[in-house]
Each structure stands twice: as C-alpha cells, then as structure tokens.
mmCIF file of C-alpha atoms in Angstrom:
data_model
loop_
_atom_site.group_PDB
_atom_site.id
_atom_site.type_symbol
_atom_site.label_atom_id
_atom_site.label_comp_id
_atom_site.label_asym_id
_atom_site.label_seq_id
_atom_site.Cartn_x
_atom_site.Cartn_y
_atom_site.Cartn_z
ATOM 1 C CA GLU A 419 5.446 8.494 -55.066
ATOM 2 C CA ILE A 420 8.646 10.260 -54.027
ATOM 3 C CA VAL A 421 10.426 8.515 -51.165
ATOM 4 C CA LEU A 422 12.475 10.799 -48.906
ATOM 5 C CA THR A 423 15.322 9.231 -46.958
ATOM 6 C CA GLN A 424 16.827 11.211 -44.100
ATOM 7 C CA SER A 425 20.234 10.594 -42.599
ATOM 8 C CA PRO A 426 21.510 10.058 -40.074
ATOM 9 C CA GLY A 427 18.696 8.652 -37.978
ATOM 10 C CA THR A 428 20.175 10.184 -34.846
ATOM 11 C CA LEU A 429 22.776 12.910 -34.461
ATOM 12 C CA SER A 430 24.490 13.224 -31.066
ATOM 13 C CA LEU A 431 26.070 16.649 -30.665
ATOM 14 C CA SER A 432 26.917 19.220 -27.996
ATOM 15 C CA PRO A 433 25.538 22.767 -27.763
ATOM 16 C CA GLY A 434 27.576 25.089 -29.957
ATOM 17 C CA GLU A 435 28.397 22.386 -32.502
ATOM 18 C CA ARG A 436 27.295 22.370 -36.134
ATOM 19 C CA ALA A 437 24.559 19.967 -37.260
ATOM 20 C CA THR A 438 24.220 18.763 -40.831
ATOM 21 C CA LEU A 439 21.068 16.832 -41.750
ATOM 22 C CA SER A 440 20.516 15.159 -45.106
ATOM 23 C CA CYS A 441 17.347 14.442 -47.068
ATOM 24 C CA ARG A 442 17.605 12.448 -50.274
ATOM 25 C CA ALA A 443 14.699 12.021 -52.695
ATOM 26 C CA SER A 444 14.051 8.964 -54.876
ATOM 27 C CA GLN A 445 13.360 11.306 -57.802
ATOM 28 C CA SER A 446 13.787 14.988 -58.485
ATOM 29 C CA VAL A 447 11.642 17.284 -56.335
ATOM 30 C CA SER A 448 9.626 19.561 -58.584
ATOM 31 C CA SER A 449 10.672 23.223 -58.357
ATOM 32 C CA ASN A 450 12.712 22.339 -55.265
ATOM 33 C CA TYR A 451 9.509 22.352 -53.239
ATOM 34 C CA LEU A 452 11.226 20.870 -50.187
ATOM 35 C CA ALA A 453 10.492 21.949 -46.630
ATOM 36 C CA TRP A 454 12.059 21.257 -43.251
ATOM 37 C CA TYR A 455 10.156 21.048 -39.965
ATOM 38 C CA GLN A 456 11.185 20.829 -36.334
ATOM 39 C CA GLN A 457 9.130 18.853 -33.838
ATOM 40 C CA LYS A 458 9.594 18.747 -30.077
ATOM 41 C CA PRO A 459 7.900 16.135 -27.850
ATOM 42 C CA GLY A 460 4.183 16.739 -27.441
ATOM 43 C CA GLN A 461 4.169 19.652 -29.866
ATOM 44 C CA ALA A 462 3.033 20.257 -33.410
ATOM 45 C CA PRO A 463 5.756 20.653 -36.015
ATOM 46 C CA ARG A 464 7.144 24.082 -36.870
ATOM 47 C CA LEU A 465 8.124 25.126 -40.380
ATOM 48 C CA LEU A 466 11.793 26.082 -40.581
ATOM 49 C CA VAL A 467 12.641 26.227 -44.294
ATOM 50 C CA TYR A 468 10.628 26.052 -47.508
ATOM 51 C CA GLY A 469 11.556 26.098 -51.164
ATOM 52 C CA ALA A 470 14.705 24.225 -50.103
ATOM 53 C CA SER A 471 16.470 27.365 -48.850
ATOM 54 C CA THR A 472 14.041 30.073 -47.685
ATOM 55 C CA ARG A 473 13.769 30.508 -43.951
ATOM 56 C CA ALA A 474 10.255 30.779 -42.602
ATOM 57 C CA THR A 475 9.158 33.863 -40.693
ATOM 58 C CA GLY A 476 10.830 34.187 -37.314
ATOM 59 C CA ILE A 477 13.333 31.379 -37.818
ATOM 60 C CA PRO A 478 16.842 32.242 -36.562
ATOM 61 C CA ASP A 479 19.565 32.561 -39.181
ATOM 62 C CA ARG A 480 21.542 29.696 -37.630
ATOM 63 C CA PHE A 481 19.131 27.467 -39.597
ATOM 64 C CA SER A 482 19.870 27.214 -43.305
ATOM 65 C CA GLY A 483 18.663 24.961 -46.075
ATOM 66 C CA SER A 484 20.404 24.075 -49.308
ATOM 67 C CA GLY A 485 20.297 21.640 -52.177
ATOM 68 C CA SER A 486 18.305 20.930 -55.289
ATOM 69 C CA GLY A 487 16.980 18.068 -57.367
ATOM 70 C CA THR A 488 17.319 15.005 -55.167
ATOM 71 C CA ASP A 489 19.786 16.066 -52.453
ATOM 72 C CA PHE A 490 18.928 18.535 -49.729
ATOM 73 C CA THR A 491 20.588 19.626 -46.500
ATOM 74 C CA LEU A 492 19.505 21.411 -43.353
ATOM 75 C CA THR A 493 22.362 22.992 -41.418
ATOM 76 C CA ILE A 494 22.213 24.353 -37.896
ATOM 77 C CA SER A 495 25.368 26.425 -37.589
ATOM 78 C CA ARG A 496 25.643 26.434 -33.788
ATOM 79 C CA LEU A 497 23.275 24.314 -31.752
ATOM 80 C CA GLU A 498 21.330 26.053 -29.022
ATOM 81 C CA PRO A 499 19.733 24.039 -26.172
ATOM 82 C CA GLU A 500 16.286 24.565 -27.711
ATOM 83 C CA ASP A 501 17.383 23.025 -31.044
ATOM 84 C CA PHE A 502 17.492 19.469 -29.739
ATOM 85 C CA ALA A 503 14.459 17.936 -31.410
ATOM 86 C CA VAL A 504 13.384 15.791 -34.352
ATOM 87 C CA TYR A 505 13.649 17.248 -37.853
ATOM 88 C CA TYR A 506 11.608 16.171 -40.856
ATOM 89 C CA CYS A 507 11.860 16.995 -44.539
ATOM 90 C CA GLN A 508 8.817 17.017 -46.792
ATOM 91 C CA GLN A 509 8.320 17.469 -50.511
ATOM 92 C CA TYR A 510 5.261 19.374 -51.738
ATOM 93 C CA GLY A 511 6.068 19.465 -55.433
ATOM 94 C CA SER A 512 4.094 16.399 -56.418
ATOM 95 C CA SER A 513 1.242 14.317 -55.124
ATOM 96 C CA PRO A 514 1.159 12.512 -52.831
ATOM 97 C CA ARG A 515 3.177 14.827 -50.614
ATOM 98 C CA THR A 516 5.655 12.753 -48.659
ATOM 99 C CA PHE A 517 7.782 13.099 -45.548
ATOM 100 C CA GLY A 518 11.142 11.737 -44.542
ATOM 101 C CA GLN A 519 11.294 9.489 -41.497
ATOM 102 C CA GLY A 520 13.040 12.119 -39.379
ATOM 103 C CA THR A 521 16.435 12.835 -37.833
ATOM 104 C CA LYS A 522 16.681 13.151 -34.080
ATOM 105 C CA VAL A 523 19.239 15.667 -32.855
ATOM 106 C CA GLU A 524 20.114 14.732 -29.298
ATOM 107 C CA ILE A 525 22.458 16.120 -26.681
ATOM 108 C CA LYS A 526 25.754 14.282 -26.526
ATOM 109 C CA GLN B 526 -1.046 35.895 -36.561
ATOM 110 C CA VAL B 527 -2.167 32.700 -38.242
ATOM 111 C CA GLN B 528 -3.800 30.322 -35.796
ATOM 112 C CA LEU B 529 -5.429 26.939 -36.301
ATOM 113 C CA VAL B 530 -7.435 25.504 -33.399
ATOM 114 C CA GLN B 531 -8.547 21.892 -33.605
ATOM 115 C CA SER B 532 -11.295 20.013 -31.829
ATOM 116 C CA GLY B 533 -10.618 17.809 -28.825
ATOM 117 C CA ALA B 534 -9.504 14.233 -28.440
ATOM 118 C CA GLU B 535 -11.802 11.419 -29.515
ATOM 119 C CA VAL B 536 -12.143 7.739 -28.622
ATOM 120 C CA LYS B 537 -13.936 5.613 -31.182
ATOM 121 C CA LYS B 538 -14.718 1.965 -31.730
ATOM 122 C CA PRO B 539 -13.585 0.103 -34.848
ATOM 123 C CA GLY B 540 -15.969 0.710 -37.720
ATOM 124 C CA ALA B 541 -17.129 4.086 -36.412
ATOM 125 C CA SER B 542 -16.464 7.505 -37.941
ATOM 126 C CA VAL B 543 -14.716 10.564 -36.563
ATOM 127 C CA LYS B 544 -14.922 14.193 -37.656
ATOM 128 C CA VAL B 545 -12.155 16.592 -36.644
ATOM 129 C CA SER B 546 -12.518 20.345 -37.007
ATOM 130 C CA CYS B 547 -9.874 23.002 -37.598
ATOM 131 C CA LYS B 548 -10.860 26.644 -37.052
ATOM 132 C CA ALA B 549 -8.599 29.208 -38.727
ATOM 133 C CA SER B 550 -7.979 32.823 -37.798
ATOM 134 C CA GLY B 551 -5.501 35.592 -38.532
ATOM 135 C CA TYR B 552 -5.634 35.397 -42.322
ATOM 136 C CA ALA B 553 -8.044 35.259 -45.259
ATOM 137 C CA PHE B 554 -9.327 31.684 -45.026
ATOM 138 C CA SER B 555 -9.961 31.255 -48.754
ATOM 139 C CA SER B 556 -6.432 32.327 -49.678
ATOM 140 C CA TYR B 557 -4.680 29.091 -48.683
ATOM 141 C CA GLY B 558 -5.567 25.437 -48.808
ATOM 142 C CA ILE B 559 -5.748 23.204 -45.754
ATOM 143 C CA THR B 560 -3.761 19.996 -45.559
ATOM 144 C CA TRP B 561 -4.407 17.138 -43.143
ATOM 145 C CA VAL B 562 -1.533 15.037 -41.834
ATOM 146 C CA ARG B 563 -1.490 12.298 -39.207
ATOM 147 C CA GLN B 564 1.157 10.887 -36.935
ATOM 148 C CA ALA B 565 0.779 7.467 -35.350
ATOM 149 C CA PRO B 566 2.280 7.064 -31.856
ATOM 150 C CA GLY B 567 6.057 7.274 -32.023
ATOM 151 C CA GLN B 568 6.013 7.417 -35.813
ATOM 152 C CA GLY B 569 6.568 9.892 -38.627
ATOM 153 C CA PHE B 570 4.028 11.782 -40.669
ATOM 154 C CA GLU B 571 1.497 10.560 -43.202
ATOM 155 C CA TRP B 572 -0.026 13.041 -45.649
ATOM 156 C CA MET B 573 -3.787 12.460 -45.832
ATOM 157 C CA GLY B 574 -4.825 15.053 -48.371
ATOM 158 C CA ARG B 575 -5.559 18.678 -49.102
ATOM 159 C CA ILE B 576 -8.626 20.815 -49.719
ATOM 160 C CA SER B 577 -8.725 24.077 -51.609
ATOM 161 C CA THR B 578 -10.590 26.554 -49.443
ATOM 162 C CA SER B 579 -11.510 28.667 -52.477
ATOM 163 C CA SER B 580 -12.913 25.946 -54.760
ATOM 164 C CA GLY B 581 -13.552 23.038 -52.420
ATOM 165 C CA ASN B 582 -11.478 20.757 -54.649
ATOM 166 C CA THR B 583 -9.839 17.893 -52.817
ATOM 167 C CA ASN B 584 -6.806 15.687 -53.346
ATOM 168 C CA TYR B 585 -6.688 12.597 -51.130
ATOM 169 C CA ALA B 586 -3.984 10.063 -50.437
ATOM 170 C CA GLN B 587 -4.792 6.986 -52.484
ATOM 171 C CA LYS B 588 -4.808 4.628 -49.492
ATOM 172 C CA LEU B 589 -7.442 6.748 -47.709
ATOM 173 C CA GLN B 590 -9.577 8.035 -50.564
ATOM 174 C CA ASP B 591 -12.376 5.535 -49.939
ATOM 175 C CA ARG B 592 -12.694 6.521 -46.276
ATOM 176 C CA VAL B 593 -11.799 10.218 -45.927
ATOM 177 C CA ILE B 594 -13.847 13.330 -46.652
ATOM 178 C CA MET B 595 -12.483 16.860 -46.311
ATOM 179 C CA THR B 596 -14.799 19.840 -46.285
ATOM 180 C CA THR B 597 -14.778 23.501 -45.362
ATOM 181 C CA ASP B 598 -17.260 26.063 -44.033
ATOM 182 C CA THR B 599 -16.069 29.424 -45.274
ATOM 183 C CA SER B 600 -18.669 31.255 -43.168
ATOM 184 C CA THR B 601 -16.864 30.121 -40.011
ATOM 185 C CA SER B 602 -13.338 29.675 -41.478
ATOM 186 C CA THR B 603 -13.403 26.047 -40.410
ATOM 187 C CA ALA B 604 -12.087 22.953 -42.135
ATOM 188 C CA TYR B 605 -13.270 19.430 -41.355
ATOM 189 C CA MET B 606 -11.778 15.996 -41.862
ATOM 190 C CA GLU B 607 -14.048 12.955 -41.523
ATOM 191 C CA LEU B 608 -12.575 9.462 -41.483
ATOM 192 C CA ARG B 609 -14.942 6.528 -41.774
ATOM 193 C CA SER B 610 -14.732 2.806 -41.040
ATOM 194 C CA LEU B 611 -12.086 3.382 -38.392
ATOM 195 C CA ARG B 612 -9.463 0.697 -37.771
ATOM 196 C CA PHE B 613 -7.064 0.181 -34.890
ATOM 197 C CA ASP B 614 -4.187 1.513 -37.017
ATOM 198 C CA ASP B 615 -6.012 4.832 -37.510
ATOM 199 C CA THR B 616 -5.013 5.674 -33.933
ATOM 200 C CA ALA B 617 -2.918 8.815 -34.353
ATOM 201 C CA VAL B 618 -2.641 12.525 -33.776
ATOM 202 C CA TYR B 619 -4.356 14.321 -36.636
ATOM 203 C CA TYR B 620 -3.092 17.754 -37.674
ATOM 204 C CA CYS B 621 -4.394 20.418 -39.992
ATOM 205 C CA ALA B 622 -1.930 22.828 -41.576
ATOM 206 C CA VAL B 623 -2.189 25.805 -43.906
ATOM 207 C CA GLY B 624 -0.380 26.617 -47.133
ATOM 208 C CA TRP B 625 1.517 24.551 -49.680
ATOM 209 C CA GLU B 626 4.545 24.444 -47.385
ATOM 210 C CA LEU B 627 2.502 23.849 -44.182
ATOM 211 C CA ARG B 628 3.485 27.186 -42.675
ATOM 212 C CA SER B 629 1.246 26.897 -39.608
ATOM 213 C CA TRP B 630 -0.172 23.855 -37.865
ATOM 214 C CA GLY B 631 -3.031 23.158 -35.516
ATOM 215 C CA GLN B 632 -2.271 21.756 -32.091
ATOM 216 C CA GLY B 633 -3.270 18.244 -33.109
ATOM 217 C CA THR B 634 -6.214 16.008 -32.221
ATOM 218 C CA LEU B 635 -5.622 12.561 -30.754
ATOM 219 C CA VAL B 636 -7.976 9.968 -32.187
ATOM 220 C CA THR B 637 -7.877 6.630 -30.394
ATOM 221 C CA VAL B 638 -9.544 3.610 -31.938
ATOM 222 C CA SER B 639 -10.224 1.041 -29.266
ATOM 223 C CA SER B 640 -12.752 -1.671 -28.623
#
C-alpha cells in the first residue's frame, strides 16, 4: 500500500499570498496518477488536479499541480478568500487507492 | 452536468447492515466506474472500493472485503454500497464518486452506528 504524507499539516497565510502544499509517496505513483481535492466544511470534496498536473474542468488557473514519481506539489498562486479549506492528495495508480491526511489552509 | 445523488442519513445498531444508494445523471452510466470512500468524523478519507459499471467487477479494500458489497442497477443508473456487521467505528460520511480520478462526488450519506 502506498502511504501519502502531506506537509505541512496547517498553512497559515493571508489572501493574495502563495500557497505551496506537498504530498510525498512511500513509493513511486504509477503513471503519475495523483489527484488533488479541496474540501470545505460540510461539503463533499472537489477535484482540482488529476494526473499530477492537469486541472479539472472549471478550476481556476491559480491552482497548479506538479511533480512526478514520489514528490508532488499543489500550488495556489494567489489565495482568494474561497480557497481557505482542507486539501487532500490521492493516488489512483495502484490498489488500494490511498489518500494523504490533508493540509489545512487557514487565514492568518 | 454530472450529478450523483445519494440516499439519506441512516442510524443503525451494531451488527446491523446498511445500504446506501447513489443515483447518477448527466453522463453515460456504464462509461465510468463508481468508487466508494468514507470519512469518519473529523478524519481523512478511506477508500472502500470500486465497481465497474460496465462489467460489474469489484475491487474492495482488504480490511472491508468480508463485509462490503457493491452493486449497480444500470436500468436506473444507480450504484449501491452495502456494509454488513456494522461496528461503532463504521460511523462516517459515505461518498460515491465517479471516474478513476474521482471527478464528481455525491453529497455524502451520514451513517451513524449507535446502540
């Protein structure tokens, strides 16, 4: 089973700042099948990025994903008020699919 | 657009079973598999398994494979997840999602296991 470790656990930033979230896998993610999701309180998650770097439909271009193998990054170039949420990475290249434990982006 | 609508909240006693439904619309149901994921209160996500909507083949998480059954009804574009022998730690919000990369999610179904 691939273990995904996200860092930091919490990121305290102000609107307009850049956010950099990390997701590290215990072994290489097959075909870079790595996705990022955003979850707000009381809501279902929303797909942001898949295939490590492809933005999902309707996702603003301030969100970008990068990385390959075992190290992946989600970058939010300039935080908007609606971006404060919890972000999860997930690998879907091998079974069982696994999720990271999440990074909370909070308002400083 | 793709929409997944799940059944309502459930309260069950330990040892009972629960069956959650997930009705899909806005796309060809048999084109994409359905994955089930759960989230315990205040926790992260646990992948439960996936069902191919074209073949009916399933792939379950090892820790749940003795208790979970995933099925589909292609005539109504509905997927089902049944969990048996419920325990207190099965209390969670259960989500269905479509596609390999979980492109769209249902709204979630809260299952509470309580005596």
